[in-house]
Amino acid sequence: MENKVITVTSPLLPSLEDFIPYLKDIWNRKWLTNNGYYHKELEKALCAYLKVPYVSLFTNGTLPLICALQALRITGEVITTPYSFVATTHSLWWNGIKPVFVDIDPITCNIDPDKIEAAITPKTTAIMPVHVYGKPCDTARIQEIADKYGLKVIYDAAHAFGVEVNSKSILEAGDMSTLSFHATKVYNTIEGGALICKDEKTKRRIDYLKNFGFADETTIVAPGINGKMDEVRSAYGLLNLKQVDAVIESRHRTAVKYREALRGVEGISFMEDMPGVRHNYSYFPIFIDAEKYGMTRDELYFKMKRQNVLGRRYFYPLISEFSAYRGLESAQPENLPVASKVADSVICLPMYHNLNDSDIQAVLDIIICR
């Protein structure tokens, strides 16, 4: 086993034994996509599990962001974070919207509400925060600013499946929230995503947008796209939903073990649980203070890699450093000192439901025995 590779993540899979009857039923129905039986069942099941009124399923997690901006008719400028996966900002670009980056909070790594107002211009129409690593944003502060300036709020909640604050779903914050069901997520449908909204009329518009704009057989109401989830992945998602609570609890146990072992290691910091929050433990990032730890983030990252432990520098580089965006005034490093520091110090450790104790110890030994 000395050549075993410990990956940064591993997908949650339903058992083949359970999945095969679903596949046989799909084959018998001969209805593979276009709002089929399992698609409808998964939307209903997700509404119940996530405690939200309306869910619209998509074929990936990027298209809900693109369609949310379309559904809310967002234009001009949108304030967002540079510390996220590139899809967050790409969704703005695909809608012809200018992203305006603001710095992040050093504790949560989420957009810093104290920096938002200074970035608002007459062209600003919305705020697009991200619940980074599934840690809830300061939604009350963000909504207060949005209400003051008449802005919409779309949350990229790709990491925040099942996250609740005081028993209320984080997905209810803002005007809309989006989820990713990519294979790397706590809950996955192989590829997939969802858009959460608050009323039936908006849900209907979203469903038009994700199906080429069709309202009926002969009526196109908008220039939509093809964003529908198929029946096979919907059935897969129904099965995974049955085991996701056990998976989250397993991830929680891993997070506790990491924290207990790393708490006294000088130069290593990590995130604690937030009061009143049901976390999903989607990631376990650590942050390296090179001077105190005696090794840079990259030195540790490559040391881990040489010993077959695959961490991830997530998020690095910042979105604002990519060629498509670095020319923006808001993308200049001097405007984003906290995000720049965090991006240069982060490593996400292996975190998944079937990570065993010996694997966890192997990860910790590399970090502690320096």
C-alpha atoms as one frame of an Amber mdcrd trajectory, in Angstrom:
protein
   0.000   0.000   0.000   3.051   2.290   0.066   2.167   3.655  -3.377  -1.418
   4.448  -2.394  -2.455   7.969  -3.371  -4.677   9.879  -0.962  -6.744  12.163
  -3.162  -8.145  15.524  -2.116 -11.692  14.279  -2.681 -13.608  11.153  -3.659
 -17.129  11.040  -5.105 -20.197   9.896  -3.237 -21.621   7.007  -5.259 -24.922
   5.169  -4.897 -24.611   1.392  -4.878 -24.874  -0.231  -8.298 -27.304  -2.730
  -6.818 -29.679   0.118  -5.924 -29.072   2.056  -9.128 -29.788  -0.739 -11.618
 -33.569  -0.927 -10.923 -33.799   2.821 -11.530 -31.958   2.422 -14.828 -34.252
  -0.424 -15.868 -37.263   1.764 -15.139 -35.791   4.614 -17.207 -35.150   2.191
 -20.079 -38.759   0.965 -19.843 -40.151   4.505 -19.793 -37.966   5.574 -22.739
 -38.111   9.153 -21.437 -34.526  10.276 -20.997 -34.775  14.047 -20.544 -37.168
  17.024 -20.823 -38.694  17.115 -17.342 -39.159  13.376 -16.920 -40.370  11.397
 -13.925 -37.084  11.255 -11.991 -36.317  14.903 -12.743 -39.611  15.916 -11.135
 -39.067  13.561  -8.207 -35.600  14.936  -7.503 -36.822  18.539  -7.583 -39.522
  17.669  -5.035 -37.112  15.726  -2.845 -34.539  18.533  -2.871 -37.162  21.134
  -1.934 -38.029  19.038   1.107 -34.452  18.256   2.121 -33.105  21.775   1.597
 -36.169  23.487   3.121 -36.672  25.746   0.106 -39.830  26.526  -1.892 -38.613
  26.014  -5.480 -35.698  24.143  -7.063 -34.904  24.073 -10.762 -32.408  21.380
 -11.779 -29.610  22.022 -14.269 -27.033  19.930 -16.069 -24.140  21.618 -14.250
 -23.467  24.286 -11.638 -22.435  27.109 -13.969 -25.643  27.383 -15.988 -27.772
  28.267 -12.913 -25.536  31.297 -12.331 -25.890  32.362 -15.970 -29.666  31.866
 -15.885 -30.092  33.615 -12.527 -28.555  36.743 -14.021 -30.866  36.413 -17.028
 -33.964  35.747 -14.928 -33.333  38.842 -12.798 -32.350  40.880 -15.890 -29.030
  41.945 -14.362 -26.888  44.354 -16.411 -24.037  46.807 -15.948 -21.774  45.967
 -12.979 -21.995  43.289 -10.316 -19.944  43.305  -7.123 -18.358  39.940  -6.408
 -15.404  38.185  -4.822 -12.056  37.285  -6.388 -11.787  34.304  -4.015 -13.903
  31.649  -5.690 -13.932  29.170  -8.551 -13.747  30.908 -11.936 -17.337  29.970
 -12.855 -18.611  32.683 -10.510 -17.062  35.475 -12.578 -17.373  33.673 -15.909
 -21.163  33.721 -15.482 -21.007  37.513 -15.390 -18.789  37.681 -18.468 -21.138
  35.424 -20.447 -23.957  37.881 -19.670 -21.937  40.919 -20.745 -21.696  42.142
 -17.138 -18.615  43.797 -15.663 -17.377  42.118 -12.483 -16.236  44.428  -9.702
 -14.036  42.654  -7.166 -13.913  43.555  -3.483 -11.713  42.074  -0.785 -12.635
  39.240   1.560 -12.997  38.759   5.290  -9.838  37.109   6.716 -11.799  34.798
   9.036 -14.533  33.436   6.755 -12.857  34.045   3.366 -16.237  35.375   2.188
 -16.816  38.783   0.603 -16.240  41.539   3.188 -19.470  43.519   3.651 -17.436
  46.491   4.871 -15.873  46.790   1.403 -19.067  46.561  -0.671 -20.503  50.077
  -0.424 -17.324  51.764  -1.639 -17.501  49.655  -4.823 -21.072  50.647  -5.731
 -21.470  52.927  -8.772 -24.509  54.100 -10.752 -23.960  51.035 -12.982 -24.129
  48.522 -10.125 -27.222  46.306 -10.309 -26.410  43.326  -8.095 -24.094  41.654
  -5.602 -22.894  38.083  -6.188 -21.329  36.710  -2.990 -20.046  33.159  -2.503
 -20.480  30.956   0.572 -16.825  29.923   0.423 -16.162  26.353   1.618 -19.833
  26.295   2.612 -19.282  28.919   5.339 -22.292  31.290   5.354 -21.767  34.881
   4.271 -22.976  37.723   6.471 -26.309  37.639   4.670 -28.004  40.192   6.929
 -25.365  42.851   6.261 -25.313  42.126   2.547 -29.108  42.355   2.314 -29.092
  45.616   4.233 -26.687  47.123   1.674 -28.669  45.675  -1.241 -31.920  47.142
   0.086 -30.308  50.530   0.669 -29.125  50.785  -2.948 -31.863  48.799  -4.688
 -29.603  45.918  -5.708 -30.364  42.254  -6.355 -28.407  39.536  -4.526 -27.499
  36.203  -6.132 -25.602  33.769  -3.920 -23.182  31.308  -5.432 -23.845  28.510
  -2.948 -21.948  25.830  -4.878 -20.313  24.644  -1.647 -23.282  25.121   0.662
 -25.521  22.092   0.095 -27.597  21.515   3.232 -26.017  24.382   5.170 -28.376
  26.012   7.666 -28.194  28.967  10.042 -30.397  28.634  13.125 -32.246  25.757
  11.380 -33.021  27.898   8.316 -31.539  27.096   4.917 -28.796  29.458   3.808
 -30.244  29.057   0.297 -33.180  31.307   1.170 -30.919  34.362   1.476 -30.944
  36.958  -1.278 -33.063  36.844  -4.423 -31.686  33.541  -5.695 -29.078  30.934
  -4.789 -27.308  28.404  -6.967 -25.854  24.980  -6.192 -23.319  22.716  -7.861
 -23.772  18.942  -7.895 -20.386  18.249  -9.464 -18.729  14.942  -8.597 -16.377
  16.692  -6.151 -19.189  18.102  -4.019 -20.672  16.727  -0.775 -23.794  15.822
  -2.767 -23.401  15.071  -6.450 -25.314  13.970  -9.525 -22.032  13.339 -11.424
 -22.465  16.722 -13.111 -25.367  18.933 -12.177 -26.626  21.974 -10.373 -29.713
  23.830  -9.240 -31.207  27.288  -8.991 -33.273  28.111  -5.902 -35.955  30.793
  -6.115 -38.883  31.967  -4.013 -42.023  31.996  -6.162 -43.741  29.936  -8.831
 -43.643  32.663 -11.496 -39.845  32.960 -11.218 -39.460  29.167 -11.252 -41.483
  29.047 -14.474 -39.256  31.690 -16.109 -36.132  29.798 -15.060 -37.529  26.574
 -16.509 -38.211  28.385 -19.790 -34.675  29.755 -19.861 -33.068  26.346 -19.329
 -35.133  24.810 -22.142 -34.360  27.108 -25.077 -37.062  29.561 -23.965 -39.945
  27.213 -24.829 -43.217  28.055 -23.061 -45.101  25.495 -25.141 -44.604  23.582
 -28.384 -44.673  26.686 -30.592 -43.934  29.604 -28.255 -40.461  30.918 -27.425
 -40.582  33.544 -24.667 -36.839  34.217 -24.274 -33.499  33.337 -25.887 -32.919
  30.370 -23.590 -30.234  27.698 -23.493 -30.184  23.939 -23.025 -29.492  23.440
 -19.332 -31.734  20.503 -18.423 -30.726  17.581 -16.213 -31.406  14.136 -17.689
 -33.243  11.229 -16.095 -30.170   9.081 -15.392 -28.473  11.730 -13.294 -31.766
  12.654 -11.617 -32.229   9.036 -10.500 -28.595   8.917  -9.333 -29.262  12.101
  -7.360 -32.323  10.620  -5.650 -30.224   7.707  -4.412 -27.388   9.932  -3.209
 -29.845  12.111  -1.302 -30.696   9.102   0.882 -27.111   8.829   2.140 -25.974
  12.448   2.272 -26.704  12.955   5.995 -24.450  10.033   6.929 -21.797  11.416
   4.600 -21.897  14.863   6.230 -21.528  13.268   9.669 -18.525  11.266   8.454
 -16.917  14.437   7.107 -17.602  16.125  10.440 -15.655  13.399  12.252 -12.721
  13.909   9.894 -12.787  17.677  10.483 -12.708  17.107  14.256  -9.668  14.818
  13.928  -7.819  17.346  11.779  -8.559  20.147  14.239  -7.523  18.172  17.307
  -4.187  17.249  15.737  -3.363  20.615  14.168  -4.528  22.974  16.895  -1.100
  23.211  18.507   0.983  23.353  15.320   2.606  26.766  15.075   2.068  28.466
  11.733  -1.024  26.394  10.828  -4.498  27.878  11.158  -7.905  26.588  10.092
 -11.594  27.432  10.268 -13.716  26.620  13.297 -17.423  25.806  13.188 -19.679
  28.868  13.319 -22.278  29.150  16.135 -25.783  28.137  15.093 -24.631  26.779
  11.745 -25.231  23.298  10.370 -22.055  22.845   8.339 -21.568  20.303   5.560
 -17.759  20.005   5.882 -17.301  20.256   2.149 -13.638  21.284   2.495 -10.961
  21.485   5.151  -8.646  24.380   4.273  -5.546  25.132   6.307  -3.550  28.349
   6.050   0.242  28.446   6.268   2.172  31.223   7.959   5.551  30.464   6.379
   7.576  32.422   8.920   6.087  30.585  11.908   5.715  27.189  10.241   9.185
  27.168   8.711   7.957  26.223   5.267   5.964  28.016   2.581   2.567  26.856
   1.460   3.980  25.635  -1.851   6.833  23.799  -0.150   4.315  21.912   1.994
   2.009  21.331  -0.980   4.758  19.719  -3.044   6.086  17.774  -0.053   2.606
  16.280   0.352   2.457  15.504  -3.347   5.809  13.683  -3.276   4.387  11.488
  -0.525   1.201  10.730  -2.496  -1.086  13.072  -0.566  -2.932  15.391  -2.931
  -4.000  18.647  -1.338  -5.402  21.493  -3.392  -4.498  25.173  -3.395  -8.125
  26.215  -3.504  -8.515  29.088  -4.440  -5.249  29.927  -6.127  -4.645  31.991
  -8.161  -7.364  34.540  -7.487  -9.913  34.983 -10.274  -8.718  38.569 -10.517
  -5.274  37.322 -11.573  -6.489  35.454 -14.658  -5.849  37.146 -17.996  -9.539
  37.783 -18.731  -9.934  39.900 -15.586  -6.584  41.245 -14.411  -6.950  44.409
 -16.489  -9.915  45.540 -14.396  -9.201  48.314 -11.915 -10.851  46.318  -9.122
  -8.562  43.365  -9.899  -5.353  45.136  -8.922  -3.587  43.305  -6.058  -3.334
  46.451  -3.931  -7.155  46.503  -3.809  -7.309  42.884  -2.604  -4.645  42.444
   0.097  -6.548  39.939   2.237  -7.622  37.775  -0.700  -4.072  37.807  -2.065
  -2.625  36.696   1.270  -5.201  33.938   1.735  -4.747  32.636  -1.821  -0.987
  32.389  -1.244  -1.356  30.478   2.039  -4.224  27.995   1.565  -4.172  24.223
   1.106  -7.358  22.167   1.223  -6.604  18.817   2.855  -8.129  15.512   1.721
 -11.764  15.467   2.823 -14.357  12.859   1.894 -16.793  10.455   3.477 -14.686
   7.278   3.260 -11.359   8.756   4.326 -10.132   6.265   6.930  -8.143   6.869
  10.107  -4.846   5.664   8.656  -5.227   8.029   5.689  -6.017  10.929   8.020
  -2.958  10.097  10.103  -0.772   9.906   6.988  -1.885  13.425   6.033  -1.248
  14.737   9.532   2.182  13.106   9.814   3.412  14.990   6.758   2.164  18.319
   8.103   3.283  17.879  11.711   6.616  16.096  11.138   8.469  18.860   9.365
